[in-house]
Amino acid sequence: MEEKIMGVNSALRPVLIATALMLGLVPAFAVDPVKLDMSIYLGINAPQAVTLAAFVKEVEEQTNGGVQITIRPVGELPYSPQEYHRVVGDGSIAMADTSWLTADLRAAGLMTLPLLVQNFDELRVAMDVVKPELTAELDRFGAEVLFWYAIPPVKFWGTGTPPTGLESFAGKRVRSLTNEGSELLSAIGATPVVLSTPEVITALQYGTVNAVMTAGVGVFNGGWDKSFEWGYTLSVAPTPSYVIINKAVMAGLSPENQAALREVAEKYHELMLTTIAGQEGESLDRLKAAGLTLVPPTDADVERLRGLAQPIWEQWAESIGEDAPTMLASVREALGR
């Protein structure tokens, strides 16, 4: 009889244990959280970094602590932003926020060509076109895009007499951010100058440059408003930024945690684009209130500059080769350019 009872009890034991767990009568087995490092190329107090910190917090909440991400500001780990996509791919770090991959990824380089894409709405259209190629290119490195956002389109900021149009830039020395941007400056008679960010203010003070290309939010948050007298608000190009993750790390997460991570990532993709666009508008308003003269471009100047940019697009595609000309043609068609 005792043997029969023990047999029945043994058969019911899994059901009884499950019931006890649901009722909280016995503790569940603890599951160690997955801890991931994410390198970023900005300081921890930068607006984008603050929003990324909120993303990290929400991931932990939505995975019930199962995925814990630690943000590593630039300089904390022994990797430069230019190599983030490589070290994420080889597993040296799990995640990164990077915009420094245009040298290796054709699709990323296409997005920063001057006057091809001028605002976030156009960027969404262009990203949809290049997404398959971008995915394939990152896959070769062993990484994937979790979500993307963008730095606002760069504009022109300078000292002295405000410009009345493109012709005002002839003879000026202007800090450029990309090779293609330098070619565009040369096309309007300006002299492109390459400077690191810490060198900008000193260069302005000594007259090494008369103007720089950057976003309004960069001028305001960097405290550069006191060094400039005007802004020529012609949008040259936004700078996409990609939050990437090692493919093996992603595959190693539980299906539930993968789904939660992707869901939060999609939310922050939209949130960051909306937030950053708002920050740019607020920055322009505050810079104007601080006394800077903001000069909007005429439609004629925008069309003229785009006409000067088109040979630069084509030269870029020819120099890159492979399917770059086809990608460029597809983006131009999608944007009506």
CSV table of N, CA and C in Angstrom, one decimal, residues 176-249:
chain,number,residue,atom,x,y,z
A,176,SER,N,35.2,71.0,-42.5
A,176,SER,CA,34.3,70.0,-43.1
A,176,SER,C,34.4,68.7,-42.2
A,177,LEU,N,33.3,67.9,-42.4
A,177,LEU,CA,33.3,66.6,-41.6
A,177,LEU,C,33.6,65.4,-42.5
A,178,THR,N,33.4,65.5,-43.8
A,178,THR,CA,33.6,64.3,-44.6
A,178,THR,C,34.4,64.7,-45.9
A,179,ASN,N,34.9,63.7,-46.6
A,179,ASN,CA,35.6,64.0,-47.9
A,179,ASN,C,34.6,64.6,-48.9
A,180,GLU,N,33.4,64.0,-48.9
A,180,GLU,CA,32.4,64.5,-49.9
A,180,GLU,C,32.0,66.0,-49.5
A,181,GLY,N,31.9,66.2,-48.2
A,181,GLY,CA,31.6,67.6,-47.8
A,181,GLY,C,32.7,68.6,-48.2
A,182,SER,N,33.9,68.1,-48.1
A,182,SER,CA,35.1,69.0,-48.6
A,182,SER,C,35.0,69.3,-50.1
A,183,GLU,N,34.6,68.3,-50.8
A,183,GLU,CA,34.5,68.5,-52.3
A,183,GLU,C,33.4,69.5,-52.6
A,184,LEU,N,32.3,69.4,-51.8
A,184,LEU,CA,31.2,70.3,-52.0
A,184,LEU,C,31.6,71.8,-51.7
A,185,LEU,N,32.4,71.9,-50.6
A,185,LEU,CA,32.9,73.3,-50.3
A,185,LEU,C,33.8,73.8,-51.4
A,186,SER,N,34.6,73.0,-51.9
A,186,SER,CA,35.5,73.4,-53.0
A,186,SER,C,34.7,73.9,-54.2
A,187,ALA,N,33.6,73.2,-54.4
A,187,ALA,CA,32.7,73.5,-55.6
A,187,ALA,C,32.1,74.9,-55.5
A,188,ILE,N,31.9,75.4,-54.2
A,188,ILE,CA,31.3,76.7,-54.1
A,188,ILE,C,32.4,77.8,-53.8
A,189,GLY,N,33.7,77.4,-54.0
A,189,GLY,CA,34.8,78.3,-53.8
A,189,GLY,C,35.3,78.5,-52.4
A,190,ALA,N,34.9,77.7,-51.5
A,190,ALA,CA,35.4,77.7,-50.1
A,190,ALA,C,36.6,76.8,-50.0
A,191,THR,N,37.4,77.0,-48.9
A,191,THR,CA,38.5,76.1,-48.7
A,191,THR,C,38.2,75.2,-47.5
A,192,PRO,N,38.1,73.9,-47.8
A,192,PRO,CA,37.8,73.0,-46.7
A,192,PRO,C,39.0,72.8,-45.7
A,193,VAL,N,38.7,72.7,-44.4
A,193,VAL,CA,39.7,72.5,-43.4
A,193,VAL,C,39.3,71.4,-42.5
A,194,VAL,N,40.2,70.5,-42.2
A,194,VAL,CA,39.9,69.3,-41.3
A,194,VAL,C,40.4,69.7,-39.9
A,195,LEU,N,39.5,69.6,-39.0
A,195,LEU,CA,39.8,69.9,-37.6
A,195,LEU,C,39.1,68.9,-36.7
A,196,SER,N,39.7,68.5,-35.6
A,196,SER,CA,39.0,67.7,-34.6
A,196,SER,C,38.1,68.6,-33.8
A,197,THR,N,37.1,68.1,-33.1
A,197,THR,CA,36.2,68.9,-32.3
A,197,THR,C,36.9,69.8,-31.3
A,198,PRO,N,37.8,69.4,-30.5
A,198,PRO,CA,38.5,70.3,-29.5
A,198,PRO,C,39.3,71.4,-30.2
A,199,GLU,N,39.6,71.3,-31.5
A,199,GLU,CA,40.3,72.4,-32.1
A,199,GLU,C,39.5,73.5,-32.7
A,200,VAL,N,38.2,73.3,-32.7
A,200,VAL,CA,37.3,74.2,-33.4
A,200,VAL,C,37.3,75.6,-32.8
A,201,ILE,N,37.1,75.8,-31.5
A,201,ILE,CA,37.0,77.1,-30.9
A,201,ILE,C,38.3,77.9,-31.1
A,202,THR,N,39.4,77.2,-30.9
A,202,THR,CA,40.7,77.9,-31.0
A,202,THR,C,40.9,78.3,-32.5
A,203,ALA,N,40.5,77.5,-33.4
A,203,ALA,CA,40.7,77.8,-34.8
A,203,ALA,C,39.8,79.0,-35.2
A,204,LEU,N,38.6,79.1,-34.6
A,204,LEU,CA,37.8,80.3,-34.9
A,204,LEU,C,38.4,81.6,-34.3
A,205,GLN,N,39.0,81.4,-33.1
A,205,GLN,CA,39.6,82.6,-32.4
A,205,GLN,C,40.8,83.1,-33.2
A,206,TYR,N,41.6,82.2,-33.8
A,206,TYR,CA,42.8,82.6,-34.5
A,206,TYR,C,42.5,82.9,-36.0
A,207,GLY,N,41.3,82.6,-36.4
A,207,GLY,CA,40.9,82.9,-37.8
A,207,GLY,C,41.4,81.8,-38.7
A,208,THR,N,41.8,80.6,-38.2
A,208,THR,CA,42.2,79.5,-39.0
A,208,THR,C,41.0,79.0,-39.9
A,209,VAL,N,39.8,79.1,-39.3
A,209,VAL,CA,38.5,78.9,-40.1
A,209,VAL,C,37.6,80.1,-39.8
A,210,ASN,N,36.7,80.3,-40.8
A,210,ASN,CA,35.7,81.3,-40.7
A,210,ASN,C,34.3,80.7,-40.3
A,211,ALA,N,34.2,79.4,-40.6
A,211,ALA,CA,32.9,78.8,-40.4
A,211,ALA,C,33.1,77.3,-40.2
A,212,VAL,N,32.1,76.6,-39.7
A,212,VAL,CA,32.1,75.1,-39.5
A,212,VAL,C,30.8,74.5,-40.0
A,213,MET,N,30.9,73.3,-40.3
A,213,MET,CA,29.6,72.5,-40.7
A,213,MET,C,29.3,71.6,-39.5
A,214,THR,N,28.1,71.8,-38.9
A,214,THR,CA,27.7,71.0,-37.8
A,214,THR,C,26.2,71.2,-37.6
A,215,ALA,N,25.6,70.4,-36.8
A,215,ALA,CA,24.1,70.6,-36.5
A,215,ALA,C,23.9,71.7,-35.5
A,216,GLY,N,22.7,72.3,-35.5
A,216,GLY,CA,22.4,73.3,-34.5
A,216,GLY,C,22.5,72.8,-33.1
A,217,VAL,N,22.1,71.6,-32.8
A,217,VAL,CA,22.1,71.0,-31.5
A,217,VAL,C,23.5,70.9,-31.0
A,218,GLY,N,24.5,70.6,-31.9
A,218,GLY,CA,25.9,70.6,-31.6
A,218,GLY,C,26.4,71.9,-31.2
A,219,VAL,N,26.0,73.0,-31.9
A,219,VAL,CA,26.4,74.3,-31.5
A,219,VAL,C,25.9,74.7,-30.1
A,220,PHE,N,24.6,74.4,-29.9
A,220,PHE,CA,24.0,74.8,-28.6
A,220,PHE,C,24.6,74.0,-27.5
A,221,ASN,N,24.5,72.7,-27.6
A,221,ASN,CA,25.0,71.9,-26.5
A,221,ASN,C,26.5,72.0,-26.2
A,222,GLY,N,27.2,72.3,-27.3
A,222,GLY,CA,28.7,72.4,-27.1
A,222,GLY,C,29.1,73.8,-26.5
A,223,GLY,N,28.1,74.7,-26.4
A,223,GLY,CA,28.4,76.0,-25.9
A,223,GLY,C,29.1,76.9,-26.9
A,224,TRP,N,29.0,76.5,-28.2
A,224,TRP,CA,29.7,77.3,-29.2
A,224,TRP,C,28.9,78.5,-29.6
A,225,ASP,N,27.7,78.8,-29.1
A,225,ASP,CA,27.0,79.9,-29.6
A,225,ASP,C,27.7,81.2,-29.3
A,226,LYS,N,28.6,81.3,-28.3
A,226,LYS,CA,29.3,82.5,-28.1
A,226,LYS,C,30.4,82.8,-29.1
A,227,SER,N,30.7,81.7,-29.8
A,227,SER,CA,31.8,81.8,-30.8
A,227,SER,C,31.3,82.1,-32.2
A,228,PHE,N,30.0,82.0,-32.4
A,228,PHE,CA,29.5,82.2,-33.8
A,228,PHE,C,28.6,83.5,-33.8
A,229,GLU,N,28.4,84.1,-35.0
A,229,GLU,CA,27.6,85.2,-35.2
A,229,GLU,C,26.4,84.9,-36.1
A,230,TRP,N,26.5,83.8,-36.8
A,230,TRP,CA,25.4,83.5,-37.8
A,230,TRP,C,25.3,82.0,-38.1
A,231,GLY,N,24.2,81.6,-38.6
A,231,GLY,CA,24.0,80.3,-39.1
A,231,GLY,C,23.3,80.3,-40.4
A,232,TYR,N,23.8,79.6,-41.4
A,232,TYR,CA,23.2,79.5,-42.7
A,232,TYR,C,22.5,78.1,-42.7
A,233,THR,N,21.2,78.1,-42.6
A,233,THR,CA,20.5,76.8,-42.2
A,233,THR,C,20.1,75.9,-43.4
A,234,LEU,N,21.0,75.8,-44.3
A,234,LEU,CA,20.8,74.9,-45.4
A,234,LEU,C,21.3,73.5,-44.9
A,235,SER,N,20.3,72.6,-44.9
A,235,SER,CA,20.6,71.2,-44.4
A,235,SER,C,21.4,70.4,-45.5
A,236,VAL,N,22.6,70.0,-45.1
A,236,VAL,CA,23.5,69.3,-46.0
A,236,VAL,C,23.3,67.8,-45.9
A,237,ALA,N,23.3,67.2,-44.7
A,237,ALA,CA,23.1,65.8,-44.6
A,237,ALA,C,23.0,65.4,-43.1
A,238,PRO,N,22.1,64.5,-42.7
A,238,PRO,CA,22.1,64.0,-41.4
A,238,PRO,C,23.2,62.9,-41.3
A,239,THR,N,23.5,62.5,-40.0
A,239,THR,CA,24.5,61.5,-39.8
A,239,THR,C,23.8,60.3,-39.1
A,240,PRO,N,23.5,59.3,-39.7
A,240,PRO,CA,22.9,58.1,-39.1
A,240,PRO,C,23.8,57.5,-38.0
A,241,SER,N,23.2,57.0,-37.0
A,241,SER,CA,24.0,56.3,-35.9
A,241,SER,C,23.3,55.0,-35.7
A,242,TYR,N,24.1,53.9,-35.5
A,242,TYR,CA,23.5,52.6,-35.5
A,242,TYR,C,23.9,51.9,-34.1
A,243,VAL,N,22.8,51.4,-33.4
A,243,VAL,CA,23.1,50.6,-32.2
A,243,VAL,C,23.1,49.2,-32.7
A,244,ILE,N,24.3,48.6,-32.6
A,244,ILE,CA,24.6,47.3,-33.1
A,244,ILE,C,24.8,46.3,-32.0
A,245,ILE,N,24.6,45.0,-32.3
A,245,ILE,CA,24.8,43.9,-31.3
A,245,ILE,C,25.5,42.7,-32.0
A,246,ASN,N,26.3,42.0,-31.3
A,246,ASN,CA,27.0,40.8,-31.8
A,246,ASN,C,25.9,39.8,-32.1
A,247,LYS,N,25.9,39.2,-33.3
A,247,LYS,CA,24.9,38.2,-33.7
A,247,LYS,C,24.8,37.0,-32.8
A,248,ALA,N,26.0,36.5,-32.4
A,248,ALA,CA,26.0,35.3,-31.5
A,248,ALA,C,25.4,35.6,-30.2
A,249,VAL,N,25.7,36.9,-29.7
A,249,VAL,CA,25.1,37.3,-28.4
A,249,VAL,C,23.6,37.3,-28.5
